[in-house]
Protein backbone atom coordinates (compact mmCIF):
# COMPACT_ATOMS: atom_id res chain seq x y z
CA UNK A 1 0.00 0.00 0.00
CA UNK A 2 2.85 2.41 0.87
CA UNK A 3 4.61 1.55 -2.40
CA UNK A 4 1.49 2.46 -4.41
CA UNK A 5 1.21 5.81 -2.61
CA UNK A 6 4.86 6.71 -3.30
CA UNK A 7 4.53 5.83 -6.98
CA UNK A 8 1.40 7.99 -7.27
CA UNK A 9 3.19 10.94 -5.70
CA UNK A 10 6.16 10.63 -8.09
CA UNK A 11 3.84 10.51 -11.14
CA UNK A 12 1.97 13.56 -9.91
CA UNK A 13 5.18 15.59 -9.49
CA UNK A 14 6.54 14.59 -12.90
CA UNK A 15 3.43 15.81 -14.72
CA UNK A 16 3.49 19.22 -13.04
CA UNK A 17 5.43 21.67 -15.21
CA UNK A 18 5.81 25.40 -15.54
CA UNK A 19 3.03 27.06 -17.53
CA UNK A 20 4.30 28.24 -20.90
CA UNK A 21 2.80 30.20 -23.74
CA UNK A 22 2.87 29.20 -27.41
CA UNK A 23 6.37 30.69 -27.81
CA UNK A 24 7.77 28.45 -25.09
CA UNK A 25 8.19 31.36 -22.65
CA UNK A 26 7.42 30.84 -19.00
CA UNK A 27 4.21 32.83 -18.43
CA UNK A 28 5.24 33.61 -14.88
CA UNK A 29 8.59 35.08 -15.97
CA UNK A 30 8.98 38.75 -16.93
CA UNK A 31 7.48 39.56 -20.34
CA UNK A 32 5.82 42.42 -22.12
CA UNK A 33 2.22 43.37 -21.51
CA UNK A 34 -0.32 42.19 -24.09
CA UNK A 35 -0.89 45.80 -25.22
CA UNK A 36 2.54 45.82 -26.83
CA UNK A 37 4.09 49.17 -27.65
CA UNK A 38 1.70 52.07 -27.06
CA UNK A 39 1.88 55.36 -29.00
CA UNK A 40 0.40 58.55 -27.57
CA UNK A 41 -1.01 59.34 -31.02
CA UNK A 42 -2.38 57.17 -33.81
CA UNK A 43 -1.22 59.58 -36.53
CA UNK A 44 2.41 60.56 -35.89
CA UNK A 45 3.52 63.39 -38.17
CA UNK A 46 6.88 64.83 -39.14
CA UNK A 47 7.73 67.85 -37.01
CA UNK A 48 5.57 66.71 -34.09
CA UNK A 49 6.42 64.73 -30.96
CA UNK A 50 5.76 61.03 -30.43
CA UNK A 51 5.98 59.15 -27.10
CA UNK A 52 6.14 55.35 -27.16
CA UNK A 53 5.92 53.11 -24.09
CA UNK A 54 6.11 49.43 -23.21
CA UNK A 55 5.28 47.69 -19.92
CA UNK A 56 6.90 44.58 -18.43
CA UNK A 57 4.73 42.29 -16.29
CA UNK A 58 5.72 39.63 -13.71
CA UNK A 59 8.64 41.65 -12.41
CA UNK A 60 9.65 40.97 -8.82
CA UNK A 61 11.37 43.31 -6.38
CA UNK A 62 14.62 41.42 -6.92
CA UNK A 63 14.49 41.60 -10.73
CA UNK A 64 17.06 43.92 -12.28
CA UNK A 65 16.10 44.13 -15.94
CA UNK A 66 16.89 46.55 -18.75
CA UNK A 67 14.89 47.34 -21.86
CA UNK A 68 16.56 48.22 -25.13
CA UNK A 69 14.75 50.21 -27.82
CA UNK A 70 15.58 49.18 -31.38
CA UNK A 71 14.67 50.73 -34.75
CA UNK A 72 14.77 48.88 -38.08
CA UNK A 73 14.08 50.88 -41.21
CA UNK A 74 12.93 48.96 -44.31
CA UNK A 75 15.90 47.49 -46.15
CA UNK A 76 18.36 48.35 -43.36
CA UNK A 77 19.86 46.59 -40.35
CA UNK A 78 18.30 47.19 -36.95
CA UNK A 79 20.14 49.41 -34.47
CA UNK A 80 19.71 50.30 -30.80
CA UNK A 81 18.44 53.81 -30.14
CA UNK A 82 18.03 53.76 -26.33
CA UNK A 83 18.58 51.65 -23.21
CA UNK A 84 16.50 52.33 -20.10
CA UNK A 85 16.81 56.12 -19.57
CA UNK A 86 19.76 56.67 -21.91
CA UNK A 87 19.25 57.78 -25.53
CA UNK A 88 21.91 56.39 -27.89
CA UNK A 89 20.92 58.01 -31.19
CA UNK A 90 19.71 61.32 -32.66
CA UNK A 91 21.72 63.38 -30.16
CA UNK A 92 23.26 65.99 -32.46
CA UNK A 93 23.22 68.75 -33.44
CA UNK A 94 20.23 69.02 -31.06
CA UNK A 95 19.07 66.01 -29.01
CA UNK A 96 15.64 64.96 -30.23
CA UNK A 97 15.36 61.48 -28.69
CA UNK A 98 14.73 61.10 -24.96
CA UNK A 99 14.41 57.91 -22.91
CA UNK A 100 12.57 57.52 -19.61
CA UNK A 101 12.59 54.80 -16.97
CA UNK A 102 12.36 55.07 -13.19
CA UNK A 103 14.21 52.39 -11.24
CA UNK A 104 11.84 49.92 -9.63
CA UNK A 105 8.99 50.55 -12.10
CA UNK A 106 7.80 48.37 -14.98
CA UNK A 107 7.31 51.08 -17.62
CA UNK A 108 9.85 52.18 -20.25
CA UNK A 109 9.31 55.15 -22.58
CA UNK A 110 11.03 57.04 -25.39
CA UNK A 111 10.07 60.31 -27.01
CA UNK A 112 10.93 61.61 -30.47
CA UNK A 113 10.82 65.40 -30.34
CA UNK A 114 10.44 66.19 -33.15
CA UNK A 115 9.94 63.33 -35.60
CA UNK A 116 11.90 63.43 -38.84
CA UNK A 117 11.27 61.77 -42.21
CA UNK A 118 13.60 58.80 -41.51
CA UNK A 119 12.06 57.94 -38.12
CA UNK A 120 9.97 55.09 -39.48
CA UNK A 121 10.18 51.32 -39.49
CA UNK A 122 9.87 48.55 -36.91
CA UNK A 123 10.19 49.93 -33.38
CA UNK A 124 11.07 47.21 -30.84
CA UNK A 125 11.29 46.85 -27.04
CA UNK A 126 13.69 44.06 -26.04
CA UNK A 127 14.02 42.75 -22.48
CA UNK A 128 17.47 41.87 -21.13
CA UNK A 129 18.61 38.65 -19.39
CA UNK A 130 16.09 36.30 -20.99
CA UNK A 131 18.56 33.73 -22.40
CA UNK A 132 18.01 31.41 -24.20
CA UNK A 133 14.77 33.03 -25.38
CA UNK A 134 14.53 36.55 -26.80
CA UNK A 135 11.68 38.52 -25.27
CA UNK A 136 10.68 41.48 -27.41
CA UNK A 137 7.64 43.30 -28.78
CA UNK A 138 7.49 45.24 -32.06
CA UNK A 139 5.23 47.84 -33.62
CA UNK A 140 5.59 49.50 -37.02
CA UNK A 141 6.08 53.25 -36.82
CA UNK A 142 4.52 54.72 -39.96
CA UNK A 143 4.80 58.48 -40.21
CA UNK A 144 2.01 60.58 -41.66
CA UNK A 145 3.83 62.59 -44.31
CA UNK A 146 2.50 65.00 -46.93
CA UNK A 147 3.01 63.85 -50.55
CA UNK A 148 6.16 64.59 -52.49
CA UNK A 149 5.94 63.79 -56.21
CA UNK A 150 8.99 61.84 -57.36
CA UNK A 151 11.39 62.95 -60.10
CA UNK A 152 10.71 59.69 -61.94
CA UNK A 153 7.24 60.99 -62.87
CA UNK A 154 6.58 61.84 -66.54
CA UNK A 155 7.94 65.26 -67.50
CA UNK A 156 6.67 65.26 -71.07
CA UNK A 157 6.33 63.33 -74.29
CA UNK A 158 5.60 63.69 -78.00
CA UNK A 159 2.94 61.51 -79.64
CA UNK A 160 1.30 61.11 -83.03
CA UNK A 161 -2.38 61.47 -83.82
CA UNK A 162 -4.06 58.14 -83.01
CA UNK A 163 -1.40 57.01 -80.54
CA UNK A 164 -1.99 55.80 -77.01
CA UNK A 165 0.13 57.39 -74.30
CA UNK A 166 0.50 57.22 -70.53
CA UNK A 167 1.44 59.84 -67.95
CA UNK A 168 2.73 58.78 -64.53
CA UNK A 169 2.57 60.83 -61.35
CA UNK A 170 4.40 58.93 -58.58
CA UNK A 171 4.30 60.28 -55.04
CA UNK A 172 5.74 59.34 -51.68
CA UNK A 173 3.94 60.07 -48.40
CA UNK A 174 1.51 58.42 -46.03
CA UNK A 175 -1.45 57.86 -46.07
CA UNK A 176 -1.55 57.07 -49.80
CA UNK A 177 -2.40 60.06 -51.98
CA UNK A 178 -5.49 60.85 -54.01
CA UNK A 179 -4.67 62.16 -57.48
CA UNK A 180 -6.34 64.66 -59.79
CA UNK A 181 -5.30 65.64 -63.29
CA UNK A 182 -5.96 69.03 -64.90
CA UNK A 183 -5.24 69.69 -68.57
CA UNK A 184 -4.50 73.20 -69.83
CA UNK A 185 -4.23 73.71 -73.58
CA UNK A 186 -4.50 76.34 -76.31
CA UNK A 187 -6.10 76.13 -79.71
CA UNK A 188 -4.73 78.29 -82.48
CA UNK A 189 -2.35 78.48 -85.45
CA UNK A 190 1.23 79.27 -86.25
CA UNK A 191 1.37 82.37 -88.43
CA UNK A 192 4.05 82.72 -91.11
CA UNK A 193 4.50 86.18 -92.61
CA UNK A 194 7.13 87.24 -95.15
CA UNK A 195 8.27 90.80 -94.56
CA UNK A 196 11.31 92.21 -96.33
CA UNK A 197 12.29 88.69 -97.39
CA UNK A 198 12.28 87.49 -93.76
CA UNK A 199 10.02 84.74 -92.54
CA UNK A 200 8.36 85.57 -89.22
CA UNK A 201 6.53 82.85 -87.30
CA UNK A 202 4.21 83.50 -84.42
CA UNK A 203 1.57 81.63 -82.46
CA UNK A 204 -1.96 82.96 -82.53
CA UNK A 205 -4.01 81.37 -79.74
CA UNK A 206 -7.75 81.32 -80.18
CA UNK A 207 -8.59 80.46 -76.57
CA UNK A 208 -7.28 78.78 -73.43
CA UNK A 209 -9.24 76.05 -71.71
CA UNK A 210 -8.97 73.94 -68.55
CA UNK A 211 -10.53 70.54 -68.19
CA UNK A 212 -10.48 68.45 -65.02
CA UNK A 213 -9.85 64.75 -65.55
CA UNK A 214 -10.81 62.47 -62.68
CA UNK A 215 -8.33 59.66 -62.03
CA UNK A 216 -8.33 57.11 -59.22
CA UNK A 217 -4.58 56.58 -59.36
CA UNK A 218 -1.25 58.05 -60.34
CA UNK A 219 -1.43 56.84 -63.96
CA UNK A 220 -3.38 58.65 -66.67
CA UNK A 221 -3.82 56.82 -69.99
CA UNK A 222 -5.06 58.44 -73.21
CA UNK A 223 -6.40 56.16 -75.96
CA UNK A 224 -6.43 57.22 -79.62
CA UNK A 225 -4.97 60.68 -79.05
CA UNK A 226 -6.33 63.68 -80.95
CA UNK A 227 -5.31 67.30 -81.22
CA UNK A 228 -7.23 68.16 -78.08
CA UNK A 229 -4.92 65.94 -76.02
CA UNK A 230 -1.89 68.16 -76.55
CA UNK A 231 -1.01 70.72 -73.91
CA UNK A 232 0.05 70.88 -70.28
CA UNK A 233 -1.12 68.31 -67.74
CA UNK A 234 -0.95 69.15 -64.04
CA UNK A 235 -1.06 66.30 -61.52
CA UNK A 236 -2.04 67.11 -57.92
CA UNK A 237 -1.38 64.66 -55.08
CA UNK A 238 -3.05 65.11 -51.68
CA UNK A 239 -3.44 62.89 -48.63
CA UNK A 240 -4.83 65.28 -46.02
CA UNK A 241 -1.38 66.12 -44.63
CA UNK A 242 -0.08 69.56 -45.51
CA UNK A 243 -0.92 71.19 -48.82
CA UNK A 244 0.08 68.28 -51.05
CA UNK A 245 2.27 68.53 -54.15
CA UNK A 246 1.84 69.07 -57.90
CA UNK A 247 3.67 68.08 -61.08
CA UNK A 248 3.58 69.37 -64.66
CA UNK A 249 3.94 67.27 -67.81
CA UNK A 250 3.92 68.67 -71.38
CA UNK A 251 2.37 66.63 -74.20
CA UNK A 252 3.16 67.56 -77.81
CA UNK A 253 1.36 66.09 -80.84
CA UNK A 254 2.94 65.57 -84.26
CA UNK A 255 0.56 66.47 -87.08
CA UNK A 256 0.75 67.44 -90.76
CA UNK A 257 0.62 71.12 -91.79
CA UNK A 258 -2.73 72.81 -92.30
CA UNK A 259 -2.56 76.10 -94.27
CA UNK A 260 -5.06 78.94 -94.20
CA UNK A 261 -4.47 82.20 -96.14
CA UNK A 262 -6.29 85.45 -95.55
CA UNK A 263 -7.39 87.07 -97.76
CA UNK A 264 -7.66 84.46 -100.45
CA UNK A 265 -7.18 87.02 -103.24
CA UNK A 266 -5.13 90.21 -103.38
CA UNK A 267 -5.88 92.84 -106.01
CA UNK A 268 -3.15 94.72 -107.88
CA UNK A 269 -3.72 97.86 -109.95
CA UNK A 270 -2.11 97.80 -113.41
CA UNK A 271 1.04 99.84 -113.97
CA UNK A 272 1.22 100.63 -110.24
CA UNK A 273 4.46 99.73 -108.54
CA UNK A 274 2.99 98.65 -105.17
CA UNK A 275 3.68 95.74 -102.82
CA UNK A 276 1.01 93.11 -102.30
CA UNK A 277 0.79 91.21 -99.00
CA UNK A 278 -0.65 87.77 -98.51
CA UNK A 279 -0.71 86.32 -95.00
CA UNK A 280 -0.91 82.58 -94.51
CA UNK A 281 -1.40 80.76 -91.23
CA UNK A 282 0.15 77.32 -90.82
CA UNK A 283 -0.76 74.89 -88.04
CA UNK A 284 1.68 72.01 -87.64
CA UNK A 285 4.08 70.30 -85.30
CA UNK A 286 6.99 70.37 -85.74
CA UNK A 287 6.66 73.94 -87.03
CA UNK A 288 6.50 74.31 -90.83
CA UNK A 289 7.96 76.97 -93.14
CA UNK A 290 6.22 78.60 -96.08
CA UNK A 291 7.95 79.05 -99.42
GROMACS .gro file of C-alpha atoms in nm:
model
  291
    1UNK     CA    1   0.000   0.000   0.000
    2UNK     CA    2   0.285   0.241   0.087
    3UNK     CA    3   0.461   0.155  -0.240
    4UNK     CA    4   0.149   0.246  -0.441
    5UNK     CA    5   0.121   0.581  -0.261
    6UNK     CA    6   0.486   0.671  -0.330
    7UNK     CA    7   0.453   0.583  -0.698
    8UNK     CA    8   0.140   0.799  -0.727
    9UNK     CA    9   0.319   1.094  -0.570
   10UNK     CA   10   0.616   1.063  -0.809
   11UNK     CA   11   0.384   1.051  -1.114
   12UNK     CA   12   0.197   1.356  -0.991
   13UNK     CA   13   0.518   1.559  -0.949
   14UNK     CA   14   0.654   1.459  -1.290
   15UNK     CA   15   0.343   1.581  -1.472
   16UNK     CA   16   0.349   1.922  -1.304
   17UNK     CA   17   0.543   2.167  -1.521
   18UNK     CA   18   0.581   2.540  -1.554
   19UNK     CA   19   0.303   2.706  -1.753
   20UNK     CA   20   0.430   2.824  -2.090
   21UNK     CA   21   0.280   3.020  -2.374
   22UNK     CA   22   0.287   2.920  -2.741
   23UNK     CA   23   0.637   3.069  -2.781
   24UNK     CA   24   0.777   2.845  -2.509
   25UNK     CA   25   0.819   3.136  -2.265
   26UNK     CA   26   0.742   3.084  -1.900
   27UNK     CA   27   0.421   3.283  -1.843
   28UNK     CA   28   0.524   3.361  -1.488
   29UNK     CA   29   0.859   3.508  -1.597
   30UNK     CA   30   0.898   3.875  -1.693
   31UNK     CA   31   0.748   3.956  -2.034
   32UNK     CA   32   0.582   4.242  -2.212
   33UNK     CA   33   0.222   4.337  -2.151
   34UNK     CA   34  -0.032   4.219  -2.409
   35UNK     CA   35  -0.089   4.580  -2.522
   36UNK     CA   36   0.254   4.582  -2.683
   37UNK     CA   37   0.409   4.917  -2.765
   38UNK     CA   38   0.170   5.207  -2.706
   39UNK     CA   39   0.188   5.536  -2.900
   40UNK     CA   40   0.040   5.855  -2.757
   41UNK     CA   41  -0.101   5.934  -3.102
   42UNK     CA   42  -0.238   5.717  -3.381
   43UNK     CA   43  -0.122   5.958  -3.653
   44UNK     CA   44   0.241   6.056  -3.589
   45UNK     CA   45   0.352   6.339  -3.817
   46UNK     CA   46   0.688   6.483  -3.914
   47UNK     CA   47   0.773   6.785  -3.701
   48UNK     CA   48   0.557   6.671  -3.409
   49UNK     CA   49   0.642   6.473  -3.096
   50UNK     CA   50   0.576   6.103  -3.043
   51UNK     CA   51   0.598   5.915  -2.710
   52UNK     CA   52   0.614   5.535  -2.716
   53UNK     CA   53   0.592   5.311  -2.409
   54UNK     CA   54   0.611   4.943  -2.321
   55UNK     CA   55   0.528   4.769  -1.992
   56UNK     CA   56   0.690   4.458  -1.843
   57UNK     CA   57   0.473   4.229  -1.629
   58UNK     CA   58   0.572   3.963  -1.371
   59UNK     CA   59   0.864   4.165  -1.241
   60UNK     CA   60   0.965   4.097  -0.882
   61UNK     CA   61   1.137   4.331  -0.638
   62UNK     CA   62   1.462   4.142  -0.692
   63UNK     CA   63   1.449   4.160  -1.073
   64UNK     CA   64   1.706   4.392  -1.228
   65UNK     CA   65   1.610   4.413  -1.594
   66UNK     CA   66   1.689   4.655  -1.875
   67UNK     CA   67   1.489   4.734  -2.186
   68UNK     CA   68   1.656   4.822  -2.513
   69UNK     CA   69   1.475   5.021  -2.782
   70UNK     CA   70   1.558   4.918  -3.138
   71UNK     CA   71   1.467   5.073  -3.475
   72UNK     CA   72   1.477   4.888  -3.808
   73UNK     CA   73   1.408   5.088  -4.121
   74UNK     CA   74   1.293   4.896  -4.431
   75UNK     CA   75   1.590   4.749  -4.615
   76UNK     CA   76   1.836   4.835  -4.336
   77UNK     CA   77   1.986   4.659  -4.035
   78UNK     CA   78   1.830   4.719  -3.695
   79UNK     CA   79   2.014   4.941  -3.447
   80UNK     CA   80   1.971   5.030  -3.080
   81UNK     CA   81   1.844   5.381  -3.014
   82UNK     CA   82   1.803   5.376  -2.633
   83UNK     CA   83   1.858   5.165  -2.321
   84UNK     CA   84   1.650   5.233  -2.010
   85UNK     CA   85   1.681   5.612  -1.957
   86UNK     CA   86   1.976   5.667  -2.191
   87UNK     CA   87   1.925   5.778  -2.553
   88UNK     CA   88   2.191   5.639  -2.789
   89UNK     CA   89   2.092   5.801  -3.119
   90UNK     CA   90   1.971   6.132  -3.266
   91UNK     CA   91   2.172   6.338  -3.016
   92UNK     CA   92   2.326   6.599  -3.246
   93UNK     CA   93   2.322   6.875  -3.344
   94UNK     CA   94   2.023   6.902  -3.106
   95UNK     CA   95   1.907   6.601  -2.901
   96UNK     CA   96   1.564   6.496  -3.023
   97UNK     CA   97   1.536   6.148  -2.869
   98UNK     CA   98   1.473   6.110  -2.496
   99UNK     CA   99   1.441   5.791  -2.291
  100UNK     CA  100   1.257   5.752  -1.961
  101UNK     CA  101   1.259   5.480  -1.697
  102UNK     CA  102   1.236   5.507  -1.319
  103UNK     CA  103   1.421   5.239  -1.124
  104UNK     CA  104   1.184   4.992  -0.963
  105UNK     CA  105   0.899   5.055  -1.210
  106UNK     CA  106   0.780   4.837  -1.498
  107UNK     CA  107   0.731   5.108  -1.762
  108UNK     CA  108   0.985   5.218  -2.025
  109UNK     CA  109   0.931   5.515  -2.258
  110UNK     CA  110   1.103   5.704  -2.539
  111UNK     CA  111   1.007   6.031  -2.701
  112UNK     CA  112   1.093   6.161  -3.047
  113UNK     CA  113   1.082   6.540  -3.034
  114UNK     CA  114   1.044   6.619  -3.315
  115UNK     CA  115   0.994   6.333  -3.560
  116UNK     CA  116   1.190   6.343  -3.884
  117UNK     CA  117   1.127   6.177  -4.221
  118UNK     CA  118   1.360   5.880  -4.151
  119UNK     CA  119   1.206   5.794  -3.812
  120UNK     CA  120   0.997   5.509  -3.948
  121UNK     CA  121   1.018   5.132  -3.949
  122UNK     CA  122   0.987   4.855  -3.691
  123UNK     CA  123   1.019   4.993  -3.338
  124UNK     CA  124   1.107   4.721  -3.084
  125UNK     CA  125   1.129   4.685  -2.704
  126UNK     CA  126   1.369   4.406  -2.604
  127UNK     CA  127   1.402   4.275  -2.248
  128UNK     CA  128   1.747   4.187  -2.113
  129UNK     CA  129   1.861   3.865  -1.939
  130UNK     CA  130   1.609   3.630  -2.099
  131UNK     CA  131   1.856   3.373  -2.240
  132UNK     CA  132   1.801   3.141  -2.420
  133UNK     CA  133   1.477   3.303  -2.538
  134UNK     CA  134   1.453   3.655  -2.680
  135UNK     CA  135   1.168   3.852  -2.527
  136UNK     CA  136   1.068   4.148  -2.741
  137UNK     CA  137   0.764   4.330  -2.878
  138UNK     CA  138   0.749   4.524  -3.206
  139UNK     CA  139   0.523   4.784  -3.362
  140UNK     CA  140   0.559   4.950  -3.702
  141UNK     CA  141   0.608   5.325  -3.682
  142UNK     CA  142   0.452   5.472  -3.996
  143UNK     CA  143   0.480   5.848  -4.021
  144UNK     CA  144   0.201   6.058  -4.166
  145UNK     CA  145   0.383   6.259  -4.431
  146UNK     CA  146   0.250   6.500  -4.693
  147UNK     CA  147   0.301   6.385  -5.055
  148UNK     CA  148   0.616   6.459  -5.249
  149UNK     CA  149   0.594   6.379  -5.621
  150UNK     CA  150   0.899   6.184  -5.736
  151UNK     CA  151   1.139   6.295  -6.010
  152UNK     CA  152   1.071   5.969  -6.194
  153UNK     CA  153   0.724   6.099  -6.287
  154UNK     CA  154   0.658   6.184  -6.654
  155UNK     CA  155   0.794   6.526  -6.750
  156UNK     CA  156   0.667   6.526  -7.107
  157UNK     CA  157   0.633   6.333  -7.429
  158UNK     CA  158   0.560   6.369  -7.800
  159UNK     CA  159   0.294   6.151  -7.964
  160UNK     CA  160   0.130   6.111  -8.303
  161UNK     CA  161  -0.238   6.147  -8.382
  162UNK     CA  162  -0.406   5.814  -8.301
  163UNK     CA  163  -0.140   5.701  -8.054
  164UNK     CA  164  -0.199   5.580  -7.701
  165UNK     CA  165   0.013   5.739  -7.430
  166UNK     CA  166   0.050   5.722  -7.053
  167UNK     CA  167   0.144   5.984  -6.795
  168UNK     CA  168   0.273   5.878  -6.453
  169UNK     CA  169   0.257   6.083  -6.135
  170UNK     CA  170   0.440   5.893  -5.858
  171UNK     CA  171   0.430   6.028  -5.504
  172UNK     CA  172   0.574   5.934  -5.168
  173UNK     CA  173   0.394   6.007  -4.840
  174UNK     CA  174   0.151   5.842  -4.603
  175UNK     CA  175  -0.145   5.786  -4.607
  176UNK     CA  176  -0.155   5.707  -4.980
  177UNK     CA  177  -0.240   6.006  -5.198
  178UNK     CA  178  -0.549   6.085  -5.401
  179UNK     CA  179  -0.467   6.216  -5.748
  180UNK     CA  180  -0.634   6.466  -5.979
  181UNK     CA  181  -0.530   6.564  -6.329
  182UNK     CA  182  -0.596   6.903  -6.490
  183UNK     CA  183  -0.524   6.969  -6.857
  184UNK     CA  184  -0.450   7.320  -6.983
  185UNK     CA  185  -0.423   7.371  -7.358
  186UNK     CA  186  -0.450   7.634  -7.631
  187UNK     CA  187  -0.610   7.613  -7.971
  188UNK     CA  188  -0.473   7.829  -8.248
  189UNK     CA  189  -0.235   7.848  -8.545
  190UNK     CA  190   0.123   7.927  -8.625
  191UNK     CA  191   0.137   8.237  -8.843
  192UNK     CA  192   0.405   8.272  -9.111
  193UNK     CA  193   0.450   8.618  -9.261
  194UNK     CA  194   0.713   8.724  -9.515
  195UNK     CA  195   0.827   9.080  -9.456
  196UNK     CA  196   1.131   9.221  -9.633
  197UNK     CA  197   1.229   8.869  -9.739
  198UNK     CA  198   1.228   8.749  -9.376
  199UNK     CA  199   1.002   8.474  -9.254
  200UNK     CA  200   0.836   8.557  -8.922
  201UNK     CA  201   0.653   8.285  -8.730
  202UNK     CA  202   0.421   8.350  -8.442
  203UNK     CA  203   0.157   8.163  -8.246
  204UNK     CA  204  -0.196   8.296  -8.253
  205UNK     CA  205  -0.401   8.137  -7.974
  206UNK     CA  206  -0.775   8.132  -8.018
  207UNK     CA  207  -0.859   8.046  -7.657
  208UNK     CA  208  -0.728   7.878  -7.343
  209UNK     CA  209  -0.924   7.605  -7.171
  210UNK     CA  210  -0.897   7.394  -6.855
  211UNK     CA  211  -1.053   7.054  -6.819
  212UNK     CA  212  -1.048   6.845  -6.502
  213UNK     CA  213  -0.985   6.475  -6.555
  214UNK     CA  214  -1.081   6.247  -6.268
  215UNK     CA  215  -0.833   5.966  -6.203
  216UNK     CA  216  -0.833   5.711  -5.922
  217UNK     CA  217  -0.458   5.658  -5.936
  218UNK     CA  218  -0.125   5.805  -6.034
  219UNK     CA  219  -0.143   5.684  -6.396
  220UNK     CA  220  -0.338   5.865  -6.667
  221UNK     CA  221  -0.382   5.682  -6.999
  222UNK     CA  222  -0.506   5.844  -7.321
  223UNK     CA  223  -0.640   5.616  -7.596
  224UNK     CA  224  -0.643   5.722  -7.962
  225UNK     CA  225  -0.497   6.068  -7.905
  226UNK     CA  226  -0.633   6.368  -8.095
  227UNK     CA  227  -0.531   6.730  -8.122
  228UNK     CA  228  -0.723   6.816  -7.808
  229UNK     CA  229  -0.492   6.594  -7.602
  230UNK     CA  230  -0.189   6.816  -7.655
  231UNK     CA  231  -0.101   7.072  -7.391
  232UNK     CA  232   0.005   7.088  -7.028
  233UNK     CA  233  -0.112   6.831  -6.774
  234UNK     CA  234  -0.095   6.915  -6.404
  235UNK     CA  235  -0.106   6.630  -6.152
  236UNK     CA  236  -0.204   6.711  -5.792
  237UNK     CA  237  -0.138   6.466  -5.508
  238UNK     CA  238  -0.305   6.511  -5.168
  239UNK     CA  239  -0.344   6.289  -4.863
  240UNK     CA  240  -0.483   6.528  -4.602
  241UNK     CA  241  -0.138   6.612  -4.463
  242UNK     CA  242  -0.008   6.956  -4.551
  243UNK     CA  243  -0.092   7.119  -4.882
  244UNK     CA  244   0.008   6.828  -5.105
  245UNK     CA  245   0.227   6.853  -5.415
  246UNK     CA  246   0.184   6.907  -5.790
  247UNK     CA  247   0.367   6.808  -6.108
  248UNK     CA  248   0.358   6.937  -6.466
  249UNK     CA  249   0.394   6.727  -6.781
  250UNK     CA  250   0.392   6.867  -7.138
  251UNK     CA  251   0.237   6.663  -7.420
  252UNK     CA  252   0.316   6.756  -7.781
  253UNK     CA  253   0.136   6.609  -8.084
  254UNK     CA  254   0.294   6.557  -8.426
  255UNK     CA  255   0.056   6.647  -8.708
  256UNK     CA  256   0.075   6.744  -9.076
  257UNK     CA  257   0.062   7.112  -9.179
  258UNK     CA  258  -0.273   7.281  -9.230
  259UNK     CA  259  -0.256   7.610  -9.427
  260UNK     CA  260  -0.506   7.894  -9.420
  261UNK     CA  261  -0.447   8.220  -9.614
  262UNK     CA  262  -0.629   8.545  -9.555
  263UNK     CA  263  -0.739   8.707  -9.776
  264UNK     CA  264  -0.766   8.446 -10.045
  265UNK     CA  265  -0.718   8.702 -10.324
  266UNK     CA  266  -0.513   9.021 -10.338
  267UNK     CA  267  -0.588   9.284 -10.601
  268UNK     CA  268  -0.315   9.472 -10.788
  269UNK     CA  269  -0.372   9.786 -10.995
  270UNK     CA  270  -0.211   9.780 -11.341
  271UNK     CA  271   0.104   9.984 -11.397
  272UNK     CA  272   0.122  10.063 -11.024
  273UNK     CA  273   0.446   9.973 -10.854
  274UNK     CA  274   0.299   9.865 -10.517
  275UNK     CA  275   0.368   9.574 -10.282
  276UNK     CA  276   0.101   9.311 -10.230
  277UNK     CA  277   0.079   9.121  -9.900
  278UNK     CA  278  -0.065   8.777  -9.851
  279UNK     CA  279  -0.071   8.632  -9.500
  280UNK     CA  280  -0.091   8.258  -9.451
  281UNK     CA  281  -0.140   8.076  -9.123
  282UNK     CA  282   0.015   7.732  -9.082
  283UNK     CA  283  -0.076   7.489  -8.804
  284UNK     CA  284   0.168   7.201  -8.764
  285UNK     CA  285   0.408   7.030  -8.530
  286UNK     CA  286   0.699   7.037  -8.574
  287UNK     CA  287   0.666   7.394  -8.703
  288UNK     CA  288   0.650   7.431  -9.083
  289UNK     CA  289   0.796   7.697  -9.314
  290UNK     CA  290   0.622   7.860  -9.608
  291UNK     CA  291   0.795   7.905  -9.942
   0.00000   0.00000   0.00000
